[in-house]
């Protein structure tokens, strides 16, 4: 482990912008570790961000997310685009190698200088995904990625969080694993911009597609001008359906730009990012009941009945600024 003193932020940012994978990796490690130097990093990166297109991929374990990511990378590289891949595992405290070790399917791209692959754990972070992922996206964006694929394991809330981070959200299902009713229950019908039934070589794919289309048609996205999420079939393992998928992603992008939707989503993303940073800063200034912050002082008053929790909360807020 290097000590913090070894980090030369301006040099690191310069190297990352010049395309050094090592520099990109080190900057993302600073994000992951919530390093105090992040503030300086983000200030240096800010003028170079806003270019990358962010595509979120989510779905249950085993549906074929990493195989599909690999297929997409092949297609995007064929178009000459630089691609960043951020694999976020919200349930894992491990990062780097631990998760990447599983990602053999991405090994095809590991030596391609136009592809950055990085996994990130977010458990244990104050603010979790909401705090760390946007900052890692900024690093990849400033490093010149044209497209960033953010892959998350579908575990409840994280899917919805990922949808908030991406311009376009791709939801993956597999035959038999996710019929329409299950999808509706999991709340993924609302977040998907493009649905993919992968493993279409398996029995039941057409039924899953029909089911999903039906469920989507029952939703509230039927007004003219609204985006109707397409439901596609792929066999990611054989790269079947890649062109149709790229085309659907392009259509969604064009629709967003037409409607000002990309700008709206990005504003929402920035607002959540600022909120997450502000909340984490406020929490650390507040201290805790065992420390010597303002929270500890007012807690004793509340316990003794000398003040009520609302008045105490007001004192806390007043004491923070
Ligand atoms: P993830 O956990 O969602 O990232 O899923 P993976 O990409 O690791 O894939 C899980 C398993 O499904 C692997 O054994 C893949 O080889 C397999 N798989 C991926 N795509 C397809 C497909 O289109 N058809 C079939 N039959 N298997 C697939």
Short mmCIF file of C-alpha atoms and ligand atoms in Angstrom, two decimals, residues 59-68 102-103 105 151 172 198-202 234-238, ligand 1:
data_model
loop_
_atom_site.label_atom_id
_atom_site.label_comp_id
_atom_site.label_asym_id
_atom_site.label_seq_id
_atom_site.Cartn_x
_atom_site.Cartn_y
_atom_site.Cartn_z
CA UNK A 59 -30.43 -8.17 -13.78
CA UNK A 60 -30.34 -11.16 -11.44
CA UNK A 61 -27.13 -13.13 -11.00
CA UNK A 62 -26.61 -15.55 -13.87
CA UNK A 63 -28.82 -13.90 -16.50
CA UNK A 64 -25.73 -13.07 -18.54
CA UNK A 65 -24.75 -9.54 -17.59
CA UNK A 66 -21.02 -9.97 -18.00
CA UNK A 67 -21.46 -11.97 -21.21
CA UNK A 68 -23.72 -9.23 -22.56
CA UNK A 102 -15.09 -13.92 -11.82
CA UNK A 103 -15.21 -11.89 -14.96
CA UNK A 105 -15.81 -13.27 -20.06
CA UNK A 151 -23.01 -3.32 -14.44
CA UNK A 172 -31.64 -8.29 -18.53
CA UNK A 198 -30.92 -13.23 -22.93
CA UNK A 199 -30.32 -16.98 -23.35
CA UNK A 200 -32.86 -16.90 -26.16
CA UNK A 201 -31.44 -20.27 -27.21
CA UNK A 202 -33.33 -21.69 -24.26
CA UNK A 234 -30.14 -12.12 -27.41
CA UNK A 235 -27.84 -15.09 -27.18
CA UNK A 236 -24.96 -13.19 -25.66
CA UNK A 237 -22.72 -16.22 -25.60
CA UNK A 238 -22.86 -16.34 -29.41
P1 LIG B 1 -24.09 -12.61 -14.82
O1 LIG B 1 -23.98 -13.27 -13.49
O2 LIG B 1 -25.43 -11.99 -15.01
O3 LIG B 1 -22.96 -11.67 -15.13
O4 LIG B 1 -24.03 -13.79 -15.92
P2 LIG B 1 -22.82 -14.33 -16.80
O5 LIG B 1 -22.55 -13.44 -17.95
O6 LIG B 1 -21.67 -14.66 -15.89
O7 LIG B 1 -23.46 -15.66 -17.38
C1 LIG B 1 -23.94 -16.70 -16.55
C2 LIG B 1 -23.88 -18.03 -17.31
O8 LIG B 1 -24.80 -18.01 -18.41
C3 LIG B 1 -22.51 -18.35 -17.90
O9 LIG B 1 -22.26 -19.69 -17.74
C4 LIG B 1 -22.68 -17.97 -19.36
O10 LIG B 1 -21.82 -18.70 -20.19
C5 LIG B 1 -24.13 -18.33 -19.62
N1 LIG B 1 -24.71 -17.55 -20.72
C6 LIG B 1 -24.55 -16.24 -20.98
N2 LIG B 1 -25.25 -15.88 -22.08
C7 LIG B 1 -25.86 -17.00 -22.52
C8 LIG B 1 -26.73 -17.28 -23.61
O11 LIG B 1 -27.08 -16.42 -24.42
N3 LIG B 1 -27.20 -18.57 -23.71
C9 LIG B 1 -26.85 -19.55 -22.83
N4 LIG B 1 -27.36 -20.76 -23.01
N5 LIG B 1 -26.03 -19.32 -21.80
C10 LIG B 1 -25.54 -18.07 -21.64
#
